[in-house]
Coordinates of C-alpha atoms in Angstrom, one line a residue:
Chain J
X294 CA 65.4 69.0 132.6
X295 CA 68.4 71.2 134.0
X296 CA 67.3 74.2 136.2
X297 CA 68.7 76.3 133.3
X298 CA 66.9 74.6 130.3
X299 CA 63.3 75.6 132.7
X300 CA 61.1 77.7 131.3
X301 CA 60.8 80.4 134.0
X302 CA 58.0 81.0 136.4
X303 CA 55.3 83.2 134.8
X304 CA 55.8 86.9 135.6
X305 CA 59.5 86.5 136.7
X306 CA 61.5 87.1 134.1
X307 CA 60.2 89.0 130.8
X308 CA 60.1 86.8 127.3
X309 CA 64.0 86.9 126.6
X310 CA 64.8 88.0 130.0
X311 CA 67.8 85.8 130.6
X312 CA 68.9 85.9 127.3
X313 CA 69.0 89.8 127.1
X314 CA 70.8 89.6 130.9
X315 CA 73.4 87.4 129.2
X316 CA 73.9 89.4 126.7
X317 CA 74.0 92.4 128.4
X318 CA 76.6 91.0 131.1
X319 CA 78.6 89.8 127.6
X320 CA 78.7 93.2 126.6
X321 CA 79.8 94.9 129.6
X322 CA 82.1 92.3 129.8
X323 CA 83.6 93.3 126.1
X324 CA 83.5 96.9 126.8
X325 CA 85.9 97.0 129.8
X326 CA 87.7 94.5 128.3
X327 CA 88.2 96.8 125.4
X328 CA 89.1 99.7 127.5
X329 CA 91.3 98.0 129.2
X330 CA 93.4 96.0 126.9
X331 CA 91.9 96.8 123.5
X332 CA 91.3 94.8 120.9
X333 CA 94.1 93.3 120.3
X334 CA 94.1 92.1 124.2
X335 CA 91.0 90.8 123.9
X336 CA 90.2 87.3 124.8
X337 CA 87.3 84.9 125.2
X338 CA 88.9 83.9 128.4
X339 CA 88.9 87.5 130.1
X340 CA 84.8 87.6 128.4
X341 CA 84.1 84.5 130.4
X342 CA 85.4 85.7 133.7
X343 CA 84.3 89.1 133.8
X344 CA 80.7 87.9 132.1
X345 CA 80.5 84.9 134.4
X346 CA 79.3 83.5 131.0
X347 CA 81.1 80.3 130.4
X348 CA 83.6 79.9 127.2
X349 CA 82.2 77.0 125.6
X350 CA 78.8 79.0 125.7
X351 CA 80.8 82.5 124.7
X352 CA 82.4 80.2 121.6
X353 CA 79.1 78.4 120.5
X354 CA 76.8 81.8 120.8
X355 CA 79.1 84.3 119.0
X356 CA 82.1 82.3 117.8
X357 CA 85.1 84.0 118.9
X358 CA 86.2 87.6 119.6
X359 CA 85.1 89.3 116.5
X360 CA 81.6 87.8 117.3
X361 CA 81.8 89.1 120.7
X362 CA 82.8 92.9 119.7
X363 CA 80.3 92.8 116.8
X364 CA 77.2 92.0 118.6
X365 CA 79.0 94.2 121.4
X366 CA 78.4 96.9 118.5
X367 CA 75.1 95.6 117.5
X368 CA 73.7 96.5 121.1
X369 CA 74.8 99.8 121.5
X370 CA 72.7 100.2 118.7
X371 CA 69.6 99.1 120.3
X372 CA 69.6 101.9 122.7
X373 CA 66.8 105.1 122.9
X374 CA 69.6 108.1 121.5
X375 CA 67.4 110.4 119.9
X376 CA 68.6 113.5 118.3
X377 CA 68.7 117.3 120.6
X378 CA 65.2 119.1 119.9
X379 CA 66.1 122.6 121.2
X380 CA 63.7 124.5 119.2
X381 CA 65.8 125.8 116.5
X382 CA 68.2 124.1 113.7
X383 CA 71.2 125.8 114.9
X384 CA 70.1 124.9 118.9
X385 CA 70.0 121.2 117.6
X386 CA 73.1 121.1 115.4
X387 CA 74.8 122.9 118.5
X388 CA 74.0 120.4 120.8
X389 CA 74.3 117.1 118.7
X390 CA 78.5 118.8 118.1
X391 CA 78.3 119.3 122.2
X392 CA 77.3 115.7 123.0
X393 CA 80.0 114.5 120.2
X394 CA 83.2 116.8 122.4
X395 CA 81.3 115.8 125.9
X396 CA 81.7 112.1 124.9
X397 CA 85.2 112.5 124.3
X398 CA 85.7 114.9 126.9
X399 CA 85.2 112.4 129.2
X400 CA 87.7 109.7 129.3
X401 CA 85.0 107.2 130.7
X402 CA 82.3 107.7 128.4
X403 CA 84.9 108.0 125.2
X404 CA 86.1 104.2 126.4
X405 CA 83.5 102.0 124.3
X406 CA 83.6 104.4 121.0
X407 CA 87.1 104.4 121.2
X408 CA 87.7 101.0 121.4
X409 CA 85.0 100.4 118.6
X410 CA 86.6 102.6 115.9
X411 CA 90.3 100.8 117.3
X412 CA 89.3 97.0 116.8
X413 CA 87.4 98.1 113.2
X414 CA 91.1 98.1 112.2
X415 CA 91.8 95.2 112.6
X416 CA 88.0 92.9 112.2
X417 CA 86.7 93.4 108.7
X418 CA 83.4 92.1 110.9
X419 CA 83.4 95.0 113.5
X420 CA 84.3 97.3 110.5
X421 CA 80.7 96.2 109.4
X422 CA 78.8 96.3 112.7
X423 CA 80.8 99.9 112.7
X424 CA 79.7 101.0 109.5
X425 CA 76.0 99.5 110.5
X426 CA 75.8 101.6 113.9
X427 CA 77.0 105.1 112.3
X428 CA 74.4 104.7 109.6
X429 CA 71.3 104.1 111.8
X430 CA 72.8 106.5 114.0
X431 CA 73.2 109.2 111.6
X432 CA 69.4 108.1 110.1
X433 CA 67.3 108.8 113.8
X434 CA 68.7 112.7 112.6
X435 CA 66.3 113.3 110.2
X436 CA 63.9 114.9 113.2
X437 CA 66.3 118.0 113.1
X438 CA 65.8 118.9 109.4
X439 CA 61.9 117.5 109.3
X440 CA 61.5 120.1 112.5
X441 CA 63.5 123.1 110.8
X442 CA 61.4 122.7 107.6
X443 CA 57.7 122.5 109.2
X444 CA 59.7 125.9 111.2
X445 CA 60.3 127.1 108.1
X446 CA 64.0 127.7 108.7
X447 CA 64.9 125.4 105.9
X448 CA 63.6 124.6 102.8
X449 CA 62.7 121.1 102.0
X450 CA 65.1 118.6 100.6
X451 CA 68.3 118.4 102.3
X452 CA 70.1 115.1 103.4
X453 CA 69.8 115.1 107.5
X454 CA 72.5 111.9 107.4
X455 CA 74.7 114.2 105.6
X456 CA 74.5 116.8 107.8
X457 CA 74.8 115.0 111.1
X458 CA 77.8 113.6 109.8
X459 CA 79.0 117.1 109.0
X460 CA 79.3 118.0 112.4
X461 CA 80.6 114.9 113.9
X462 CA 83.4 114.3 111.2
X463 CA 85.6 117.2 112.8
X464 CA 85.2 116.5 116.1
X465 CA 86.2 112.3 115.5
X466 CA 89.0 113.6 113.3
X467 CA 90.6 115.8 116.3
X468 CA 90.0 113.4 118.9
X469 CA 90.9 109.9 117.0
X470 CA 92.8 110.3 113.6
X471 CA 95.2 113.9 114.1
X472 CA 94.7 113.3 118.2
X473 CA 94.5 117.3 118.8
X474 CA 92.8 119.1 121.5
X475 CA 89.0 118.6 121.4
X476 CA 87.0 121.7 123.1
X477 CA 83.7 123.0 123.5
X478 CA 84.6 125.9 121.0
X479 CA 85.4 123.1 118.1
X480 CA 81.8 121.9 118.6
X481 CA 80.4 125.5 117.8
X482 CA 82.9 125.4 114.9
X483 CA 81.5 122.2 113.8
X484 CA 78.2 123.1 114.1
X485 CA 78.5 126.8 112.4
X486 CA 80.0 125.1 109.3
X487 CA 77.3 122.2 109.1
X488 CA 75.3 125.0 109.4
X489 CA 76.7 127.5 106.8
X490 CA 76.8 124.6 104.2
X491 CA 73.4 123.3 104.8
X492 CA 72.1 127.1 104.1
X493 CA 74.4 126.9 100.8
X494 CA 72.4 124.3 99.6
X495 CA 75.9 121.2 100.0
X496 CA 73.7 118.9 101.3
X497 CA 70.6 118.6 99.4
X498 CA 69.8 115.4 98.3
X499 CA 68.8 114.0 94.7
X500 CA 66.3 111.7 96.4
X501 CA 63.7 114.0 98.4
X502 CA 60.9 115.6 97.0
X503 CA 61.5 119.7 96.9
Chain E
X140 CA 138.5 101.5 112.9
X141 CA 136.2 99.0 111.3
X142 CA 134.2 99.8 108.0
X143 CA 131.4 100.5 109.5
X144 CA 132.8 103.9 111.5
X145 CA 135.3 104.7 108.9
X146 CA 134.4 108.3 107.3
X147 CA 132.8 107.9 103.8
X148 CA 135.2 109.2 100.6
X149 CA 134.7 112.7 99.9
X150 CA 131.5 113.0 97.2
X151 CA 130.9 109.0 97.6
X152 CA 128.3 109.7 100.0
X153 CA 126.6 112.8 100.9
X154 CA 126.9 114.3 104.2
X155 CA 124.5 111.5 106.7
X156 CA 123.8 109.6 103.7
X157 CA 124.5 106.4 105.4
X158 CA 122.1 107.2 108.6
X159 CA 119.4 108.8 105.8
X160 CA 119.7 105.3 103.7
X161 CA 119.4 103.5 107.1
X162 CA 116.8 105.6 108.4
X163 CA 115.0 105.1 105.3
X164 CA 115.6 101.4 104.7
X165 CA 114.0 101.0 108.4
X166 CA 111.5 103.7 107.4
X167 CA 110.3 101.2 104.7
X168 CA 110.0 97.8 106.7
X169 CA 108.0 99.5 109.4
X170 CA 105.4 101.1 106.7
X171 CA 105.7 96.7 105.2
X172 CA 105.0 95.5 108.8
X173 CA 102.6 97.7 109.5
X174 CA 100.8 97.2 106.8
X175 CA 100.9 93.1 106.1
X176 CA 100.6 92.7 110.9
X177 CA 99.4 96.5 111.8
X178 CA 100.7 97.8 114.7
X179 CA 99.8 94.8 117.3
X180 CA 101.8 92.5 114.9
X181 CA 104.8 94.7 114.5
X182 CA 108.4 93.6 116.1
X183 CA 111.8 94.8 115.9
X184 CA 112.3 91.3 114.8
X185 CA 110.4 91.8 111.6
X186 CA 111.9 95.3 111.0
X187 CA 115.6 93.8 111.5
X188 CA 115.3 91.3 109.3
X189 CA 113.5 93.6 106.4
X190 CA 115.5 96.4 106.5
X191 CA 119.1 94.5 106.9
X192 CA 120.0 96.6 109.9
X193 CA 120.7 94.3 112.7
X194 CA 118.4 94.2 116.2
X195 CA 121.0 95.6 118.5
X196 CA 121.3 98.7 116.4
X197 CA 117.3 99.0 116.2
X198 CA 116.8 98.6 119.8
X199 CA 120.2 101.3 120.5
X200 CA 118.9 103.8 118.3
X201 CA 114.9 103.8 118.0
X202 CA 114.4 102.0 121.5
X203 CA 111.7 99.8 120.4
X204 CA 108.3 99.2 118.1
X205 CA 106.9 102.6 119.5
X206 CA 110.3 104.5 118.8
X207 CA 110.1 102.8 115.6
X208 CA 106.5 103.6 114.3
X209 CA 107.3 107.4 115.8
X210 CA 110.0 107.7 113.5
X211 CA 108.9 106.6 110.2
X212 CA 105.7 109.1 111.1
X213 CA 108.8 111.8 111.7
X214 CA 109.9 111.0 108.9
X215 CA 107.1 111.0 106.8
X216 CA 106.6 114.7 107.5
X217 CA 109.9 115.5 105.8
X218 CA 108.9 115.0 102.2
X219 CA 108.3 117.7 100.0
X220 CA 104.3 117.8 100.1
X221 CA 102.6 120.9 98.8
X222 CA 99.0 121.7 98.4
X223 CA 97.4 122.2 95.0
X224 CA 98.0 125.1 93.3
X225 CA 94.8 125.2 90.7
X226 CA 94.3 128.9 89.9
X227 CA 91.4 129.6 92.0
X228 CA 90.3 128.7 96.0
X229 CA 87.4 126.0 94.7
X230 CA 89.8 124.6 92.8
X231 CA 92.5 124.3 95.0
X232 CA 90.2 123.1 98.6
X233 CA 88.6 120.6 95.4
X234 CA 92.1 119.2 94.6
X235 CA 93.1 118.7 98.4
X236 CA 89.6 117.0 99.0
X237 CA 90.1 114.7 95.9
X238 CA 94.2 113.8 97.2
X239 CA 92.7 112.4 100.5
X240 CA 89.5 109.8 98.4
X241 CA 92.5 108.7 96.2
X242 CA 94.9 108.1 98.9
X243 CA 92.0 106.0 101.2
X244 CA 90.7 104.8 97.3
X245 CA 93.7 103.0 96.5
X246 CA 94.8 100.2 98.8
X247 CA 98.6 100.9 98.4
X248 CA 98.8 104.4 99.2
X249 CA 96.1 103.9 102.3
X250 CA 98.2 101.5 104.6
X251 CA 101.1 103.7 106.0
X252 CA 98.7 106.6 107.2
X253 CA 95.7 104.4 108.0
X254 CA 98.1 102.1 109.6
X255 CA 99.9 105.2 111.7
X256 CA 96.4 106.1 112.7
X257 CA 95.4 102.5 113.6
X258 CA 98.5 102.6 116.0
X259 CA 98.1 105.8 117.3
X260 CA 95.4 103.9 119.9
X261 CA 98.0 102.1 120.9
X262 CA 101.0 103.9 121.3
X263 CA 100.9 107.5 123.2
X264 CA 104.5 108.0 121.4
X265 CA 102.8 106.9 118.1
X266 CA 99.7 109.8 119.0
X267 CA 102.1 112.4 119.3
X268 CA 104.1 111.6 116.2
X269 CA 100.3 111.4 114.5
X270 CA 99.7 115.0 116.2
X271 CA 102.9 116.9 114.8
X272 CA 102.6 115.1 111.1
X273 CA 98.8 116.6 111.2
X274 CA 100.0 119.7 112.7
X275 CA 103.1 120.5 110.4
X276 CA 101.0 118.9 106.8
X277 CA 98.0 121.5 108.0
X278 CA 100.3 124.4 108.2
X279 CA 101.8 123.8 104.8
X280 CA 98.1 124.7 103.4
X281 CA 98.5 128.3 104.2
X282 CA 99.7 129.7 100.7
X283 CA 95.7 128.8 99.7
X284 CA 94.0 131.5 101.4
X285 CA 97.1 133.3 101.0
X286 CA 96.7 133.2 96.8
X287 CA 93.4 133.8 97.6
X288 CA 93.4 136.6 99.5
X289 CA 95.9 137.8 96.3
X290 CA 93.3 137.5 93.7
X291 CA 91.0 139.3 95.6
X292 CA 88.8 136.0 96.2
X293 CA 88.6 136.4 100.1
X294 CA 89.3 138.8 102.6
X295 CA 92.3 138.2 105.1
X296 CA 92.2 136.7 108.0
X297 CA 90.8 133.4 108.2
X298 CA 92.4 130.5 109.7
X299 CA 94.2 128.2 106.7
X300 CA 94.6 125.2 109.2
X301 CA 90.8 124.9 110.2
X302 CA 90.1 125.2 106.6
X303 CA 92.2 121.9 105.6
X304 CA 90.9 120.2 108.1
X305 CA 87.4 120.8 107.4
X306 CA 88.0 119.5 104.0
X307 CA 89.9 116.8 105.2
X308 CA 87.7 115.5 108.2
X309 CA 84.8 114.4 106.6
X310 CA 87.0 111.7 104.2
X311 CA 88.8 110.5 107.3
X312 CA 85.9 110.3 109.2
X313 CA 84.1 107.7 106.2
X314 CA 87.5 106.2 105.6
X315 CA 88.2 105.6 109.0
X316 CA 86.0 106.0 111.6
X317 CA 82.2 105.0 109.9
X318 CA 83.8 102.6 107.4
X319 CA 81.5 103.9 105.2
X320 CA 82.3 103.9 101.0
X321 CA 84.3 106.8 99.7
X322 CA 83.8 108.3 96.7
X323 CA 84.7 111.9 94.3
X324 CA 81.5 113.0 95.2
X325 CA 82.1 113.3 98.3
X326 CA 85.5 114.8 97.9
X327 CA 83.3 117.7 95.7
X328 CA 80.7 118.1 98.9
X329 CA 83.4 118.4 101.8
X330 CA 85.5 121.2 99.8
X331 CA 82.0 122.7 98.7
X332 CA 81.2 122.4 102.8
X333 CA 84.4 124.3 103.2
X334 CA 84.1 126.9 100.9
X335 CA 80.3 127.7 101.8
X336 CA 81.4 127.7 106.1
X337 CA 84.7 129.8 104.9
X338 CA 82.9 132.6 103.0
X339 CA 80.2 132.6 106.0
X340 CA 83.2 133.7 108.1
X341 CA 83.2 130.2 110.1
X342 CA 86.7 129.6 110.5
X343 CA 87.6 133.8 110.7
X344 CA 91.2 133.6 113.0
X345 CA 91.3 135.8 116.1
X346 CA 95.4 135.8 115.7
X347 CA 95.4 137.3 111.7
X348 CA 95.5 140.8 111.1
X349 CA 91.8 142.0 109.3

């Protein structure tokens, strides 16, 4: 029995300890090497160095690149984001179109979402694990609508997916498809006109009880 | 003086019909590369041979792939694009909505601007080209609020550019960016999100008169 194949000493390392390490270091590993080269830069090779993870183990655990960026995608899932509670609708969708121009605001922190939406265009498989993320993303809103409702700012019924992608879509469409200025006053924008169309009745859905 | 230079016969060729035919031809076998390699795959070697103008003149005139991409982009914004003229303001933010799901719904007409987008994270020359095409096509939309302003539909002063983009953003954004399906419907919700955040005085312009 290798020292790797050991199980580890009780209380050291927590039931998929090393495995989540690996993974983790994998992922780092991806995400600079995204920001630094992109996707189409990408290699296995530059994985394995900057992992410390070696290829054979890179190729037989996630196949190749697209593999790599994928589950890359599948972890930042995994994190604790929860929606803005601020007290009031407006507060919340205020905030969640703040956090959406702070990320890329901030050249470090729009890196790894960035580099995402780039390699989706070019790996029908990170185009998936894309798709996958925005959805549960855009799902752990439904606290801001369930909130404004039991406030009674808002009747019952309205689609909270719908909405939270109402006031990202303008602030990704500046920053990554017409490239324009992205400011704190575009966020306000965003938000007023989430806002203005929720109150309209736009986004109520055909599913939820009135 | 060889063929090539010689001055075309008067009404044979219109004035810079050769360098528009060129232009165009090369025009064409960028949007082909792009779209069968994307912009990673894309070389002048491909474009030569596609478009029948030789390397040297390629490399002399547009530099290189970025010079190349840039142009077509250029290019692109000189056609004769109008928005919708349907009769009233729903109908006509409804028609631009609707232009955008069938460009992104129908695989041919999607790859030259999904294709310009894809290699506007790429190329900073390719970005900027991006930025003026969205700039320039956006401006184009003001004779909508105009017309409606006319028919007594809205008051003056709000800001025609923010108001195609919020119809356009949240297409993009599924086509895009979430990779999420697109359909009419939601071509009908983003103009009727327009419309509603418009006539709550979202995207009033500081610049226009009252």
């Amino acid at each position: 029995m290798t020292a790797e194949s050991a199980p580890p000493a009780p209380g050291t390392v927590r039931p998929g300890g090393r495995t989540a390490r690996t993974r983790s270091a994998v992922r780092d590993a991806v995400l600079t090497g995204l920001g630094e080269h992109g996707y189409p830069g990408l290699t296995v090779e530059y994985v394995a160095e900057h992992s410390g993870v070696h290829k054979t183990t890179l190729y037989r655990r996630w196949g190749g690149v697209e593999g790599l960026v994928a589950d890359a995608l599948d972890l930042a899932g995994e994190d604790s984001w929860a929606p803005p509670d601020t007290g009031s609708l407006a507060g919340d969708l205020r905030a969640l179109a703040h956090e959406v121009v702070e990320t890329f605001g901030a050249p470090a922190r729009a890196a790894a979402p960035t580099a995402f939406v780039a390699a989706a265009f070019q790996s029908e498989r990170a185009a998936g694990a894309l798709r996958a993320f925005y959805a549960e993303r855009f799902a752990r809103c439904a606290p801001i609508l369930r909130r404004a409702v039991e406030r009674g700012e808002l009747p019952p019924g309205s689609d909270a997916g719908a909405v939270a992608r109402a006031v990202s879509a303008p602030l990704f469409f500046r920053a990554l498809v017409t490239r324009e200025p992205l400011e704190a006053a575009h966020a306000d924008q965003a938000a007023a006109a989430a806002l203005a169309a929720l109150r309209a009745g736009v986004y109520r859905s055909a599913d939820e009880p009135e």
